Each structure stands twice: as structure tokens, then as C-alpha cells.
């Protein structure tokens, strides 16, 4: 929630007009809690739910053991980083920002 409130909005704004798609997958709530959170935090991007946390196939397939967890996928659909930096780090405007590197 801290990332969603403090870093994700700036990250989404930064890449709004770029070839970047944000997919948010909630794994730790039920559908009602998830819908309430979507309304409360006004999350941009594609929002999905995969109930069941660690038992859910999404978490198993992508080896997700904690949240938040960021994955970067390149333009060809290949996983570029299965354990990408957190949102505040991805907002970094340095030359080695992983999202900017993938956009080159």
C-alpha cells in the first residue's frame, strides 16, 4: 500500500506517453477487498486479481514470495527482470533506470 500511495502514481505519470503498460495483479485479497482498493487508490493500468496468494499459479509460475513484487517484461514479451527494483527505484531518473533501458 505504501508503494501504491507514494510511488506508483509518479511512476505511471512518468511513463504515461511511452510504450509501457502497467499490469497490477492483486494476490493477497479477495474480490471485494480488491475492488474497494481499486476505487480507493485509483490504480492506473490493467488490474487483475489472482486470489490465493502463494497457492495461486501466478505466484508459483513467477516465483513471487513477497509483495510488492515487480517484474519487467520487454517489448518481445520476454521477462527482462523477475525481481525488478521497487517503484521508488524505478522512478530514478539516472541513466541506468531499468525501464528506460528497455525502451531503448
Short mmCIF file of N, CA and C in Angstrom, two decimals:
data_model
loop_
_atom_site.label_atom_id
_atom_site.label_comp_id
_atom_site.label_asym_id
_atom_site.label_seq_id
_atom_site.Cartn_x
_atom_site.Cartn_y
_atom_site.Cartn_z
N UNK A 1 0.83 -1.18 0.00
CA UNK A 1 0.00 0.00 0.00
C UNK A 1 0.88 1.25 0.00
N UNK A 2 2.00 1.19 0.73
CA UNK A 2 2.90 2.34 0.76
C UNK A 2 3.37 2.71 -0.66
N UNK A 3 3.78 1.72 -1.43
CA UNK A 3 4.20 1.98 -2.81
C UNK A 3 3.06 2.57 -3.63
N UNK A 4 1.88 1.99 -3.50
CA UNK A 4 0.72 2.45 -4.27
C UNK A 4 0.41 3.91 -3.94
N UNK A 5 0.50 4.27 -2.69
CA UNK A 5 0.18 5.64 -2.29
C UNK A 5 1.29 6.64 -2.60
N UNK A 6 2.54 6.22 -2.49
CA UNK A 6 3.64 7.17 -2.54
C UNK A 6 4.52 7.14 -3.78
N UNK A 7 4.54 6.05 -4.51
CA UNK A 7 5.48 5.96 -5.62
C UNK A 7 4.85 5.55 -6.96
N UNK A 8 3.86 4.72 -6.92
CA UNK A 8 3.26 4.22 -8.17
C UNK A 8 2.63 5.33 -9.01
N UNK A 9 1.89 6.28 -8.42
CA UNK A 9 1.31 7.33 -9.27
C UNK A 9 2.36 8.10 -10.08
N UNK A 10 3.48 8.45 -9.45
CA UNK A 10 4.54 9.17 -10.17
C UNK A 10 5.16 8.30 -11.26
N UNK A 11 5.32 7.02 -10.97
CA UNK A 11 5.87 6.10 -11.96
C UNK A 11 4.94 6.01 -13.18
N UNK A 12 3.65 5.90 -12.94
CA UNK A 12 2.68 5.83 -14.03
C UNK A 12 2.66 7.13 -14.83
N UNK A 13 2.74 8.27 -14.16
CA UNK A 13 2.77 9.56 -14.85
C UNK A 13 4.02 9.68 -15.72
N UNK A 14 5.12 9.25 -15.18
CA UNK A 14 6.40 9.36 -15.89
C UNK A 14 6.38 8.63 -17.23
N UNK A 15 5.69 7.49 -17.27
CA UNK A 15 5.70 6.66 -18.49
C UNK A 15 4.37 6.68 -19.23
N UNK A 16 3.53 7.64 -18.91
CA UNK A 16 2.19 7.72 -19.49
C UNK A 16 2.19 7.70 -21.02
N UNK A 17 3.05 8.44 -21.64
CA UNK A 17 3.05 8.55 -23.09
C UNK A 17 4.17 7.73 -23.74
N UNK A 18 4.65 6.73 -23.03
CA UNK A 18 5.71 5.86 -23.54
C UNK A 18 5.12 4.47 -23.81
N UNK A 19 5.90 3.62 -24.42
CA UNK A 19 5.45 2.26 -24.72
C UNK A 19 5.60 1.37 -23.49
N UNK A 20 4.87 1.72 -22.43
CA UNK A 20 4.92 0.99 -21.18
C UNK A 20 3.49 0.68 -20.75
N UNK A 21 3.28 -0.56 -20.35
CA UNK A 21 1.98 -0.98 -19.82
C UNK A 21 2.21 -1.48 -18.40
N UNK A 22 1.41 -0.99 -17.48
CA UNK A 22 1.49 -1.44 -16.09
C UNK A 22 0.37 -2.43 -15.84
N UNK A 23 0.73 -3.61 -15.38
CA UNK A 23 -0.24 -4.64 -15.03
C UNK A 23 -0.10 -4.88 -13.53
N UNK A 24 -1.18 -4.65 -12.82
CA UNK A 24 -1.21 -4.85 -11.38
C UNK A 24 -1.98 -6.12 -11.08
N UNK A 25 -1.37 -7.04 -10.39
CA UNK A 25 -2.04 -8.29 -10.03
C UNK A 25 -2.10 -8.38 -8.52
N UNK A 26 -3.31 -8.36 -8.00
CA UNK A 26 -3.51 -8.48 -6.55
C UNK A 26 -3.61 -9.97 -6.21
N UNK A 27 -2.79 -10.40 -5.26
CA UNK A 27 -2.78 -11.81 -4.89
C UNK A 27 -3.15 -12.04 -3.43
N UNK A 28 -3.26 -10.96 -2.66
CA UNK A 28 -3.44 -11.13 -1.21
C UNK A 28 -4.79 -10.64 -0.68
N UNK A 29 -5.78 -10.47 -1.56
CA UNK A 29 -7.11 -10.02 -1.14
C UNK A 29 -8.17 -10.83 -1.84
N UNK A 30 -9.37 -10.76 -1.29
CA UNK A 30 -10.49 -11.37 -2.01
C UNK A 30 -11.06 -10.32 -2.97
N UNK A 31 -12.01 -10.73 -3.78
CA UNK A 31 -12.51 -9.85 -4.83
C UNK A 31 -13.11 -8.55 -4.28
N UNK A 32 -13.85 -8.64 -3.20
CA UNK A 32 -14.49 -7.45 -2.63
C UNK A 32 -13.43 -6.45 -2.13
N UNK A 33 -12.43 -6.94 -1.39
CA UNK A 33 -11.37 -6.07 -0.90
C UNK A 33 -10.59 -5.44 -2.06
N UNK A 34 -10.35 -6.24 -3.09
CA UNK A 34 -9.62 -5.78 -4.26
C UNK A 34 -10.38 -4.66 -4.97
N UNK A 35 -11.67 -4.84 -5.18
CA UNK A 35 -12.47 -3.81 -5.84
C UNK A 35 -12.51 -2.53 -5.01
N UNK A 36 -12.61 -2.67 -3.70
CA UNK A 36 -12.58 -1.49 -2.83
C UNK A 36 -11.24 -0.76 -2.93
N UNK A 37 -10.16 -1.53 -2.98
CA UNK A 37 -8.82 -0.93 -3.10
C UNK A 37 -8.65 -0.23 -4.45
N UNK A 38 -9.18 -0.82 -5.51
CA UNK A 38 -9.09 -0.18 -6.83
C UNK A 38 -9.77 1.18 -6.80
N UNK A 39 -10.93 1.24 -6.18
CA UNK A 39 -11.66 2.50 -6.08
C UNK A 39 -10.92 3.50 -5.19
N UNK A 40 -10.43 3.03 -4.07
CA UNK A 40 -9.76 3.91 -3.11
C UNK A 40 -8.46 4.49 -3.67
N UNK A 41 -7.64 3.65 -4.29
CA UNK A 41 -6.31 4.09 -4.74
C UNK A 41 -6.28 4.51 -6.20
N UNK A 42 -7.37 4.34 -6.92
CA UNK A 42 -7.49 4.74 -8.33
C UNK A 42 -6.28 4.29 -9.14
N UNK A 43 -6.04 2.99 -9.11
CA UNK A 43 -4.89 2.43 -9.81
C UNK A 43 -5.05 2.49 -11.32
N UNK A 44 -4.03 3.05 -11.97
CA UNK A 44 -3.98 3.06 -13.43
C UNK A 44 -3.47 1.71 -13.92
N UNK A 45 -3.57 1.51 -15.20
CA UNK A 45 -3.05 0.29 -15.80
C UNK A 45 -4.10 -0.80 -15.86
N UNK A 46 -3.64 -1.99 -16.09
CA UNK A 46 -4.50 -3.17 -16.15
C UNK A 46 -4.49 -3.79 -14.77
N UNK A 47 -5.66 -3.99 -14.21
CA UNK A 47 -5.77 -4.51 -12.84
C UNK A 47 -6.44 -5.88 -12.85
N UNK A 48 -5.74 -6.85 -12.28
CA UNK A 48 -6.22 -8.23 -12.24
C UNK A 48 -6.15 -8.74 -10.81
N UNK A 49 -6.90 -9.79 -10.56
CA UNK A 49 -6.82 -10.44 -9.25
C UNK A 49 -6.50 -11.91 -9.45
N UNK A 50 -5.66 -12.42 -8.59
CA UNK A 50 -5.27 -13.84 -8.59
C UNK A 50 -5.33 -14.30 -7.14
N UNK A 51 -6.52 -14.55 -6.66
CA UNK A 51 -6.72 -14.92 -5.26
C UNK A 51 -5.96 -16.19 -4.90
N UNK A 52 -5.58 -16.27 -3.64
CA UNK A 52 -4.96 -17.49 -3.16
C UNK A 52 -3.51 -17.34 -2.77
N UNK A 53 -2.97 -16.13 -2.96
CA UNK A 53 -1.61 -15.80 -2.59
C UNK A 53 -0.62 -16.87 -3.06
N UNK A 54 0.19 -17.42 -2.22
CA UNK A 54 1.27 -18.31 -2.65
C UNK A 54 0.78 -19.59 -3.33
N UNK A 55 -0.47 -19.95 -3.11
CA UNK A 55 -1.03 -21.15 -3.75
C UNK A 55 -1.49 -20.86 -5.18
N UNK A 56 -1.62 -19.60 -5.53
CA UNK A 56 -2.09 -19.25 -6.87
C UNK A 56 -1.01 -19.55 -7.90
N UNK A 57 -1.39 -20.11 -9.04
CA UNK A 57 -0.41 -20.43 -10.09
C UNK A 57 0.41 -19.24 -10.55
N UNK A 58 -0.15 -18.04 -10.53
CA UNK A 58 0.60 -16.86 -10.94
C UNK A 58 1.82 -16.69 -10.04
N UNK A 59 1.63 -16.79 -8.74
CA UNK A 59 2.74 -16.64 -7.80
C UNK A 59 3.75 -17.77 -7.96
N UNK A 60 3.26 -18.96 -8.18
CA UNK A 60 4.16 -20.10 -8.35
C UNK A 60 4.97 -19.97 -9.63
N UNK A 61 4.31 -19.63 -10.73
CA UNK A 61 4.99 -19.55 -12.03
C UNK A 61 6.05 -18.47 -12.07
N UNK A 62 5.79 -17.34 -11.40
CA UNK A 62 6.72 -16.23 -11.43
C UNK A 62 7.59 -16.14 -10.18
N UNK A 63 7.50 -17.16 -9.34
CA UNK A 63 8.34 -17.26 -8.14
C UNK A 63 8.20 -16.02 -7.24
N UNK A 64 6.96 -15.64 -6.98
CA UNK A 64 6.69 -14.47 -6.15
C UNK A 64 6.47 -14.94 -4.71
N UNK A 65 7.32 -14.45 -3.83
CA UNK A 65 7.22 -14.85 -2.43
C UNK A 65 6.96 -13.68 -1.49
N UNK A 66 6.88 -12.47 -2.04
CA UNK A 66 6.60 -11.30 -1.23
C UNK A 66 5.99 -10.21 -2.08
N UNK A 67 5.31 -9.28 -1.41
CA UNK A 67 4.72 -8.16 -2.14
C UNK A 67 5.12 -6.86 -1.47
N UNK A 68 5.31 -5.81 -2.23
CA UNK A 68 5.14 -5.75 -3.68
C UNK A 68 6.28 -6.48 -4.39
N UNK A 69 6.00 -6.92 -5.58
CA UNK A 69 6.97 -7.63 -6.41
C UNK A 69 6.83 -7.08 -7.82
N UNK A 70 7.92 -6.64 -8.39
CA UNK A 70 7.88 -6.04 -9.71
C UNK A 70 8.63 -6.92 -10.71
N UNK A 71 8.02 -7.06 -11.87
CA UNK A 71 8.61 -7.84 -12.96
C UNK A 71 8.64 -6.94 -14.19
N UNK A 72 9.75 -6.91 -14.88
CA UNK A 72 9.85 -6.15 -16.12
C UNK A 72 9.84 -7.12 -17.29
N UNK A 73 8.99 -6.84 -18.25
CA UNK A 73 8.87 -7.66 -19.45
C UNK A 73 9.19 -6.77 -20.64
N UNK A 74 10.03 -7.23 -21.53
CA UNK A 74 10.44 -6.39 -22.66
C UNK A 74 9.38 -6.36 -23.75
N UNK A 75 9.66 -5.61 -24.80
CA UNK A 75 8.70 -5.43 -25.90
C UNK A 75 8.36 -6.73 -26.62
N UNK A 76 9.24 -7.73 -26.49
CA UNK A 76 9.00 -9.02 -27.15
C UNK A 76 8.29 -10.02 -26.25
N UNK A 77 7.92 -9.59 -25.05
CA UNK A 77 7.23 -10.47 -24.12
C UNK A 77 8.14 -11.34 -23.29
N UNK A 78 9.44 -11.08 -23.33
CA UNK A 78 10.41 -11.86 -22.57
C UNK A 78 10.64 -11.19 -21.21
N UNK A 79 10.70 -11.99 -20.16
CA UNK A 79 10.97 -11.44 -18.84
C UNK A 79 12.40 -10.91 -18.82
N UNK A 80 12.52 -9.62 -18.58
CA UNK A 80 13.83 -8.98 -18.52
C UNK A 80 14.37 -8.98 -17.10
N UNK A 81 13.47 -8.93 -16.13
CA UNK A 81 13.89 -8.96 -14.73
C UNK A 81 12.72 -9.47 -13.89
N UNK A 82 12.87 -10.64 -13.30
CA UNK A 82 11.80 -11.23 -12.49
C UNK A 82 11.79 -10.69 -11.07
N UNK A 83 12.77 -9.90 -10.72
CA UNK A 83 12.82 -9.31 -9.39
C UNK A 83 13.31 -7.86 -9.53
N UNK A 84 12.52 -7.07 -10.24
CA UNK A 84 12.89 -5.69 -10.55
C UNK A 84 12.88 -4.82 -9.30
N UNK A 85 13.54 -3.68 -9.38
CA UNK A 85 13.55 -2.75 -8.25
C UNK A 85 12.14 -2.29 -7.89
N UNK A 86 11.99 -1.75 -6.70
CA UNK A 86 10.71 -1.22 -6.24
C UNK A 86 10.38 0.07 -6.97
N UNK A 87 9.15 0.52 -6.83
CA UNK A 87 8.65 1.68 -7.59
C UNK A 87 9.51 2.92 -7.38
N UNK A 88 9.93 3.19 -6.16
CA UNK A 88 10.73 4.40 -5.94
C UNK A 88 12.06 4.31 -6.67
N UNK A 89 12.61 3.11 -6.80
CA UNK A 89 13.85 2.93 -7.54
C UNK A 89 13.62 3.03 -9.04
N UNK A 90 12.47 2.54 -9.50
CA UNK A 90 12.15 2.63 -10.92
C UNK A 90 11.85 4.07 -11.34
N UNK A 91 11.53 4.93 -10.38
CA UNK A 91 11.33 6.35 -10.65
C UNK A 91 12.64 7.09 -10.80
N UNK A 92 13.74 6.42 -10.51
CA UNK A 92 15.06 7.03 -10.59
C UNK A 92 15.33 7.51 -12.01
N UNK A 93 15.76 8.73 -12.14
CA UNK A 93 15.99 9.31 -13.47
C UNK A 93 17.43 9.18 -13.94
N UNK A 94 18.14 8.23 -13.40
CA UNK A 94 19.54 8.03 -13.81
C UNK A 94 19.60 7.30 -15.15
N UNK A 95 20.79 7.22 -15.69
CA UNK A 95 21.00 6.56 -16.99
C UNK A 95 20.82 5.06 -16.93
N UNK A 96 20.84 4.48 -15.74
CA UNK A 96 20.71 3.03 -15.65
C UNK A 96 19.33 2.58 -15.16
N UNK A 97 18.33 3.45 -15.31
CA UNK A 97 16.97 3.06 -14.94
C UNK A 97 16.54 1.88 -15.81
N UNK A 98 16.11 0.77 -15.20
CA UNK A 98 15.80 -0.44 -15.98
C UNK A 98 14.66 -0.27 -16.99
N UNK A 99 13.67 0.54 -16.67
CA UNK A 99 12.57 0.74 -17.63
C UNK A 99 13.09 1.53 -18.83
N UNK A 100 13.84 2.60 -18.56
CA UNK A 100 14.40 3.38 -19.66
C UNK A 100 15.32 2.54 -20.53
N UNK A 101 16.08 1.65 -19.91
CA UNK A 101 16.97 0.78 -20.68
C UNK A 101 16.19 -0.12 -21.62
N UNK A 102 15.04 -0.62 -21.15
CA UNK A 102 14.23 -1.48 -22.01
C UNK A 102 13.54 -0.72 -23.15
N UNK A 103 13.35 0.57 -22.97
CA UNK A 103 12.71 1.39 -24.00
C UNK A 103 13.67 1.80 -25.12
N UNK A 104 14.96 1.59 -24.92
CA UNK A 104 15.95 1.98 -25.94
C UNK A 104 15.91 1.06 -27.13
#
